[in-house]
PDB file of C-alpha atoms in Angstrom:
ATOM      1  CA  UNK A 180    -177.832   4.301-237.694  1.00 48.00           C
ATOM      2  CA  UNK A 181    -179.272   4.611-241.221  1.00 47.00           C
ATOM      3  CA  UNK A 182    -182.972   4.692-241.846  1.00 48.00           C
ATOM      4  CA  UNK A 183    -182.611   1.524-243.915  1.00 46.00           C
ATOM      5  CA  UNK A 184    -181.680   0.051-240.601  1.00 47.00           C
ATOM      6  CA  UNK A 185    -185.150   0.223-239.342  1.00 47.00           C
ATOM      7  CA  UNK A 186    -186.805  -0.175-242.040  1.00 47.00           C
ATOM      8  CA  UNK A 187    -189.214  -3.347-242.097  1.00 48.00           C
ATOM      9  CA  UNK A 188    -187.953  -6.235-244.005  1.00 50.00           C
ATOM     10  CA  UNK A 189    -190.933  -6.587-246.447  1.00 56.00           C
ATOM     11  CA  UNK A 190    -190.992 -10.337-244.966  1.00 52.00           C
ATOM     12  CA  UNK A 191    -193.976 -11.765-242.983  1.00 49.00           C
ATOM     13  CA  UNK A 192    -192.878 -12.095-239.068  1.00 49.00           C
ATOM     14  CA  UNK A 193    -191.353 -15.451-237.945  1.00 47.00           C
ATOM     15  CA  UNK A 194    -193.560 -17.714-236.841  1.00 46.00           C
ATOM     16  CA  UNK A 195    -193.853 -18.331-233.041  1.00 47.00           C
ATOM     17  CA  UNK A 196    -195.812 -21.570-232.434  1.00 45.00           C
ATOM     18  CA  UNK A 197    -193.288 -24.071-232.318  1.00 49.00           C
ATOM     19  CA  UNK A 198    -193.611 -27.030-234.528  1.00 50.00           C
ATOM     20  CA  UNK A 199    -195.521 -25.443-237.363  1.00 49.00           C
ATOM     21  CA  UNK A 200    -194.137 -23.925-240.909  1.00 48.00           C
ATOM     22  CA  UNK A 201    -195.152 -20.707-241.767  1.00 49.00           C
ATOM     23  CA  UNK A 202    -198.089 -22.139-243.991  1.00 47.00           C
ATOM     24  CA  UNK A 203    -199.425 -24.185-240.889  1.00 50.00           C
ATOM     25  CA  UNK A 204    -198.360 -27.502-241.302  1.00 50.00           C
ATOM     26  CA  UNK A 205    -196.602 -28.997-239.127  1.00 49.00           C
ATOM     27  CA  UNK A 206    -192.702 -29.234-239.217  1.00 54.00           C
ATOM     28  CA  UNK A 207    -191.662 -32.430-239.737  1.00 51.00           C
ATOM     29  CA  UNK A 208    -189.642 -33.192-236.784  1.00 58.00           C
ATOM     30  CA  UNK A 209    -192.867 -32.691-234.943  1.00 71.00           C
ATOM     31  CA  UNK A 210    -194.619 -35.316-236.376  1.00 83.00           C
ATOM     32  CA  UNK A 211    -195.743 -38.643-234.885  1.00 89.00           C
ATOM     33  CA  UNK A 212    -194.385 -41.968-236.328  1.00 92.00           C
ATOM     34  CA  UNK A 213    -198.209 -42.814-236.873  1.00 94.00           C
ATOM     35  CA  UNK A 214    -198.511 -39.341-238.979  1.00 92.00           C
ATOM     36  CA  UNK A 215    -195.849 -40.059-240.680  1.00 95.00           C
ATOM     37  CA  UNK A 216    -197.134 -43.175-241.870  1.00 95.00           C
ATOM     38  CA  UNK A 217    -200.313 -41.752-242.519  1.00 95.00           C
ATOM     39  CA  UNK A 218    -198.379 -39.744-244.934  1.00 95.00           C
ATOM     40  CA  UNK A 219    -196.786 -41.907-246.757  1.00 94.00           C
ATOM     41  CA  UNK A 220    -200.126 -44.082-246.706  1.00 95.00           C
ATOM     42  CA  UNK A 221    -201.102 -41.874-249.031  1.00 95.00           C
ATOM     43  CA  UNK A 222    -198.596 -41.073-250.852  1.00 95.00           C
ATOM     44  CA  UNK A 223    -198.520 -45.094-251.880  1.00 95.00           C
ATOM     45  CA  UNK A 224    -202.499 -44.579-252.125  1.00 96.00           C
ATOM     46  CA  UNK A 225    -202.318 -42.187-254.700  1.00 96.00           C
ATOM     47  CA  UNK A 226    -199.938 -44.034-256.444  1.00 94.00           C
ATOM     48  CA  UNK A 227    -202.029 -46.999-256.608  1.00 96.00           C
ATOM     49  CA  UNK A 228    -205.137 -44.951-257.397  1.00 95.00           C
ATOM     50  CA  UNK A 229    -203.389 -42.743-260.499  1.00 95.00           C
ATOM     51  CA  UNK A 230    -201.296 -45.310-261.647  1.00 92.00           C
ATOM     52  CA  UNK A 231    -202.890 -48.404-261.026  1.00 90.00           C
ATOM     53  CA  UNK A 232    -199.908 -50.205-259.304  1.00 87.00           C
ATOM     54  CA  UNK A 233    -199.921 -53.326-257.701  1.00 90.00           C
ATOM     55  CA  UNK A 234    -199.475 -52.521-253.851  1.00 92.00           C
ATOM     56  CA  UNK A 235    -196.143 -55.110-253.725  1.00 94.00           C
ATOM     57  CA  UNK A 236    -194.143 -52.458-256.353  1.00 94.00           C
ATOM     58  CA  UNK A 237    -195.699 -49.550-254.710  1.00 94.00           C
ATOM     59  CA  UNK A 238    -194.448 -50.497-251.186  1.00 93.00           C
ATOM     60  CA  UNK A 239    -190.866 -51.323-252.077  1.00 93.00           C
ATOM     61  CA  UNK A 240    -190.663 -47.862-253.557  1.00 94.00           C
ATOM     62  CA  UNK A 241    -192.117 -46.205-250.806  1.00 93.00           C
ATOM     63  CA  UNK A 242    -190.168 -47.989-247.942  1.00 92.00           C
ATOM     64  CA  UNK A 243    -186.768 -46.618-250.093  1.00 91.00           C
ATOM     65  CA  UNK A 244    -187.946 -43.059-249.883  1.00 92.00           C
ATOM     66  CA  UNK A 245    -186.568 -40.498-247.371  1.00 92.00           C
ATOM     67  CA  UNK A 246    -187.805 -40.357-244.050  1.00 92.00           C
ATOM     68  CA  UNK A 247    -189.781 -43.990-243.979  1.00 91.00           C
ATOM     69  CA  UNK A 248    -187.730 -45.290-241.024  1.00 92.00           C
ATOM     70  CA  UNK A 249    -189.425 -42.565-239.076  1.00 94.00           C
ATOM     71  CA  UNK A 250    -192.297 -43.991-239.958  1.00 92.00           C
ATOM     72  CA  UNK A 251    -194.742 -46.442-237.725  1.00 92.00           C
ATOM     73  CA  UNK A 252    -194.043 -49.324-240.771  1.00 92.00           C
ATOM     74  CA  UNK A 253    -197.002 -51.477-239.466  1.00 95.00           C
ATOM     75  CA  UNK A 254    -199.940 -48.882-239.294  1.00 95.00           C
ATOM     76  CA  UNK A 255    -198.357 -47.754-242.525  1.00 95.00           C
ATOM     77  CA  UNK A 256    -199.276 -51.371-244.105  1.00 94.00           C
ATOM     78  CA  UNK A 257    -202.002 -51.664-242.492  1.00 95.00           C
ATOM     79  CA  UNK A 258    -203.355 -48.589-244.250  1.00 96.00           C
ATOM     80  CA  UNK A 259    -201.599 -49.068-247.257  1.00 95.00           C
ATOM     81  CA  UNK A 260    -202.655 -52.814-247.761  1.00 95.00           C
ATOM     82  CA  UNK A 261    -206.008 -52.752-245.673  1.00 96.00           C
ATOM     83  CA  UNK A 262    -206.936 -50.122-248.219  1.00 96.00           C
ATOM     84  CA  UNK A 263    -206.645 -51.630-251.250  1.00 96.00           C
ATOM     85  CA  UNK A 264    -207.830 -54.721-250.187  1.00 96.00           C
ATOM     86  CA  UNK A 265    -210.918 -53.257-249.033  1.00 97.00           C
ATOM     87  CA  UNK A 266    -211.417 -50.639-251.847  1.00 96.00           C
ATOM     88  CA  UNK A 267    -214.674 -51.399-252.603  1.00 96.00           C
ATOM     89  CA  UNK A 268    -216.040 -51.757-249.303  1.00 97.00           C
ATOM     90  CA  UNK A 269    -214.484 -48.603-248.392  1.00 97.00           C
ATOM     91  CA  UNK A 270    -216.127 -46.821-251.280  1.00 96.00           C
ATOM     92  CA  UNK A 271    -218.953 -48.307-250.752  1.00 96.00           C
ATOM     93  CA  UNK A 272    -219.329 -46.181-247.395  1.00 96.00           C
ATOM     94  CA  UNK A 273    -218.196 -42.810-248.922  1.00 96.00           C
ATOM     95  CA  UNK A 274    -220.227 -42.902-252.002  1.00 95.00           C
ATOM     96  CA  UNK A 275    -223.205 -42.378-250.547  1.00 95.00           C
ATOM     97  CA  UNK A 276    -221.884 -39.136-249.176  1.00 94.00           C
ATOM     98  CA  UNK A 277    -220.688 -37.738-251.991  1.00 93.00           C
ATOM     99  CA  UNK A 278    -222.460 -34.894-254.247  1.00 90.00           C
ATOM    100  CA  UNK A 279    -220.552 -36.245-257.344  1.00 89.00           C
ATOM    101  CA  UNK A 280    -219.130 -39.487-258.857  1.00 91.00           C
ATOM    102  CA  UNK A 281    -216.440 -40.252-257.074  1.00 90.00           C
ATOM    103  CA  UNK A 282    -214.308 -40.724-260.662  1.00 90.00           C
ATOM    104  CA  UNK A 283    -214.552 -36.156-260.280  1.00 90.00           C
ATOM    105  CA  UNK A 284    -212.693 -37.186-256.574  1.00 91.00           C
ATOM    106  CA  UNK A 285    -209.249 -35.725-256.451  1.00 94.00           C
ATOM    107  CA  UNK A 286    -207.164 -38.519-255.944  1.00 96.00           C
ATOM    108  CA  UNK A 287    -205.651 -37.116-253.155  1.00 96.00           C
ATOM    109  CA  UNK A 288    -209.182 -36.570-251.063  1.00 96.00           C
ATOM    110  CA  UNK A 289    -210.306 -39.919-251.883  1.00 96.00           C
ATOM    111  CA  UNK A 290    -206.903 -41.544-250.509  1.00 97.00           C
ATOM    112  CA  UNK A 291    -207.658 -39.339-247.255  1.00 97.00           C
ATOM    113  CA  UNK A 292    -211.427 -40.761-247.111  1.00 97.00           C
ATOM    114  CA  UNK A 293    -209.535 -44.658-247.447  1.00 97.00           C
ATOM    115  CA  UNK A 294    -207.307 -43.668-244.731  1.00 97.00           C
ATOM    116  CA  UNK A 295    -209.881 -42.005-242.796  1.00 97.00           C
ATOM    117  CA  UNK A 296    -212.672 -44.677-243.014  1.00 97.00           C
ATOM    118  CA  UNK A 297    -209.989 -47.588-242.764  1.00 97.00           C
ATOM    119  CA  UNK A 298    -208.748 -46.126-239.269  1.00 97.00           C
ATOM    120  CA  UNK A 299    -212.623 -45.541-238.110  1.00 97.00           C
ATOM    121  CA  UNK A 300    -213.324 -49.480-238.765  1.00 96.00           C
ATOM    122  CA  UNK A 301    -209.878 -51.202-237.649  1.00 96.00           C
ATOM    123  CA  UNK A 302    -208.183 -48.743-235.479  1.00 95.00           C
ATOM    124  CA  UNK A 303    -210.082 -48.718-232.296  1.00 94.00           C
ATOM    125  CA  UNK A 304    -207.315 -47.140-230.452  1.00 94.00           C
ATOM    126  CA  UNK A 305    -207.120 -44.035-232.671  1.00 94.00           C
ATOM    127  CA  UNK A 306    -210.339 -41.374-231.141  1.00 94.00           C
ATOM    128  CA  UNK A 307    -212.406 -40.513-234.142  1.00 94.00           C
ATOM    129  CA  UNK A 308    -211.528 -37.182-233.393  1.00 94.00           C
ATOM    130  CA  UNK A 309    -207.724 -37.751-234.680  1.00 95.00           C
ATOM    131  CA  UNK A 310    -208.547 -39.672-237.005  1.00 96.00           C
ATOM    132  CA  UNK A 311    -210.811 -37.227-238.433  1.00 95.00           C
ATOM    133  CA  UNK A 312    -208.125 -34.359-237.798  1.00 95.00           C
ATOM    134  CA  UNK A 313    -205.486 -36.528-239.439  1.00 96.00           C
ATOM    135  CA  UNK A 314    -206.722 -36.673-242.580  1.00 96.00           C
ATOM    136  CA  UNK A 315    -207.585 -33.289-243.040  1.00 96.00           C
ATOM    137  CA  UNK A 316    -204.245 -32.595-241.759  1.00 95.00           C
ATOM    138  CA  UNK A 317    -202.966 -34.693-244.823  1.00 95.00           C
ATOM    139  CA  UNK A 318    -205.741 -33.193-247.101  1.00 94.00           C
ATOM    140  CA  UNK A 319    -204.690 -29.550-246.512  1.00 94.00           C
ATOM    141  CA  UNK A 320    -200.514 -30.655-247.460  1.00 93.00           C
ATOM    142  CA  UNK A 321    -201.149 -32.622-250.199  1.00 93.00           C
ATOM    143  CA  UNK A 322    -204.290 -32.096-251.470  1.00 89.00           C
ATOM    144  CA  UNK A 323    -206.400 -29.217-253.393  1.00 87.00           C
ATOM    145  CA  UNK A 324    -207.812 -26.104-252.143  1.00 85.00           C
ATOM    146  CA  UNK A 325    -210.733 -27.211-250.283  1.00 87.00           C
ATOM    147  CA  UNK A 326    -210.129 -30.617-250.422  1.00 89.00           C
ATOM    148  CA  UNK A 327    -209.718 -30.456-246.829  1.00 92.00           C
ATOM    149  CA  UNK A 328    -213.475 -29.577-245.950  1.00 91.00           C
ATOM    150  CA  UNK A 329    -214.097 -32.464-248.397  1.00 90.00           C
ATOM    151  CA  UNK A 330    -212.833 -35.016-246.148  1.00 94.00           C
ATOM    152  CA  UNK A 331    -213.700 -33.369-243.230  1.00 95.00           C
ATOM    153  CA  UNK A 332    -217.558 -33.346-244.476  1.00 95.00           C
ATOM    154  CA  UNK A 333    -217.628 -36.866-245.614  1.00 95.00           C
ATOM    155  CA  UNK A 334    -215.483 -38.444-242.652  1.00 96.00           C
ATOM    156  CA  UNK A 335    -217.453 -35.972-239.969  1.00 94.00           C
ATOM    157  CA  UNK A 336    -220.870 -38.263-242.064  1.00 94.00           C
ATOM    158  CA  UNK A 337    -219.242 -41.480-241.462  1.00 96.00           C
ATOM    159  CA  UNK A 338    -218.226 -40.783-237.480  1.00 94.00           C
ATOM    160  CA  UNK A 339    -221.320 -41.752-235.909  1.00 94.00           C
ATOM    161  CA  UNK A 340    -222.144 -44.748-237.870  1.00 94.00           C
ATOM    162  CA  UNK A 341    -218.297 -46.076-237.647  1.00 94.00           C
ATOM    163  CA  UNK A 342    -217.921 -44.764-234.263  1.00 93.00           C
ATOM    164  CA  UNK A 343    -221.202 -44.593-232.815  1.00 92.00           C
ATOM    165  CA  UNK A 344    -220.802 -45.102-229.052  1.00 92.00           C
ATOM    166  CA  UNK A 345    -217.193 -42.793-229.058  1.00 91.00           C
ATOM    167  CA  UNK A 346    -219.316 -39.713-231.130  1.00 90.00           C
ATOM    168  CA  UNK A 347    -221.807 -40.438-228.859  1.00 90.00           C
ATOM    169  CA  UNK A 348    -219.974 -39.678-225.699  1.00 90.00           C
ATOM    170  CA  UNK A 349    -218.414 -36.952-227.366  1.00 86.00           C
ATOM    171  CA  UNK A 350    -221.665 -35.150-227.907  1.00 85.00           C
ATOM    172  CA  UNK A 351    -222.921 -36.571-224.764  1.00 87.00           C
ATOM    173  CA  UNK A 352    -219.848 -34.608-222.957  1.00 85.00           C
ATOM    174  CA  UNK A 353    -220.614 -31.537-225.540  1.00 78.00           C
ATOM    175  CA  UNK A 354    -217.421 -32.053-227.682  1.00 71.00           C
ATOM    176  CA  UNK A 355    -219.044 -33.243-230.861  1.00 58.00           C
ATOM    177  CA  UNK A 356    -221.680 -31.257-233.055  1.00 57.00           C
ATOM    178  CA  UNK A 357    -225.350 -32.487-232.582  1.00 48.00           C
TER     179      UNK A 357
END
């Protein structure tokens, strides 16, 4: 046996939690019909928020891309079409947690905040706990740097006046932060 035979590689070890790329994420096939609509929620979000699309164009585009059919369709227009219809209600709970004008908001984090505070007012049977994770899930993949602690900050602001009674019991049971 040569020495080159044992030599180390120079690449990082495989990854051993199942599910998860090397960066973290999760794999695709281990995603959750509802995740995957949360993705391409956003996807259509940003689209609407860059571009200025009407949400009818926008959602025949997105329903032809890869991958949709593994997609929950209805929470996907639900969030898609929930959000945009409610845009200014929706903003009008984040601003006030924001340190800048929301026009300085990455496009990405502010469709994550829409998804997030969308879920938190009409999706009951989504814990504000996933929710929460969720979209910093989707921040971290598709968004900025930091843009993940972003969302989590202004979602984790929202909780307990969206979800009062559920963060309640969660800190109440010592899972939430007081």
């Amino acid at each position: 046996m040569s020495t080159e035979d044992t030599k180390p590689s120079g690449r990082p070890p495989r990854q051993t939690r199942g599910g998860l790329t090397s960066t973290g994420a999760r794999k695709a096939s281990a995603k959750s019909t509802r995740s995957r609509a949360r993705e391409f929620a956003l996807q259509a979000l940003y689209q609407h928020l860059v571009g200025r699309n009407e949400a009818a164009a926008i959602d025949a585009f997105t329903r032809d891309l890869a991958g949709f059919h593994k997609a929950d369709a209805a929470h996907y227009d639900a969030l898609l079409h929930g959000s945009i219809a409610e845009a200014s209600e929706l903003d009008a709970l984040i601003v006030p947690l924001l340190d800048r004008k929301m026009a300085e908001i990455s496009p990405i984090e502010h469709a994550a905040m829409w998804i997030g505070v969308y879920e938190f007012r009409h999706c009951p049977d989504v814990p504000w706990r996933v929710v929460l994770n969720e979209c910093i899930e989707l921040a971290k993949e598709f968004g900025g740097t930091d843009g993940h602690k972003y969302v989590n900050a202004v979602l984790n602001g929202l909780a307990p006046q969206l979800r009062a009674a559920e963060v309640e019991a969660d800190r109440a049971a010592g899972k939430a932060r007081p």
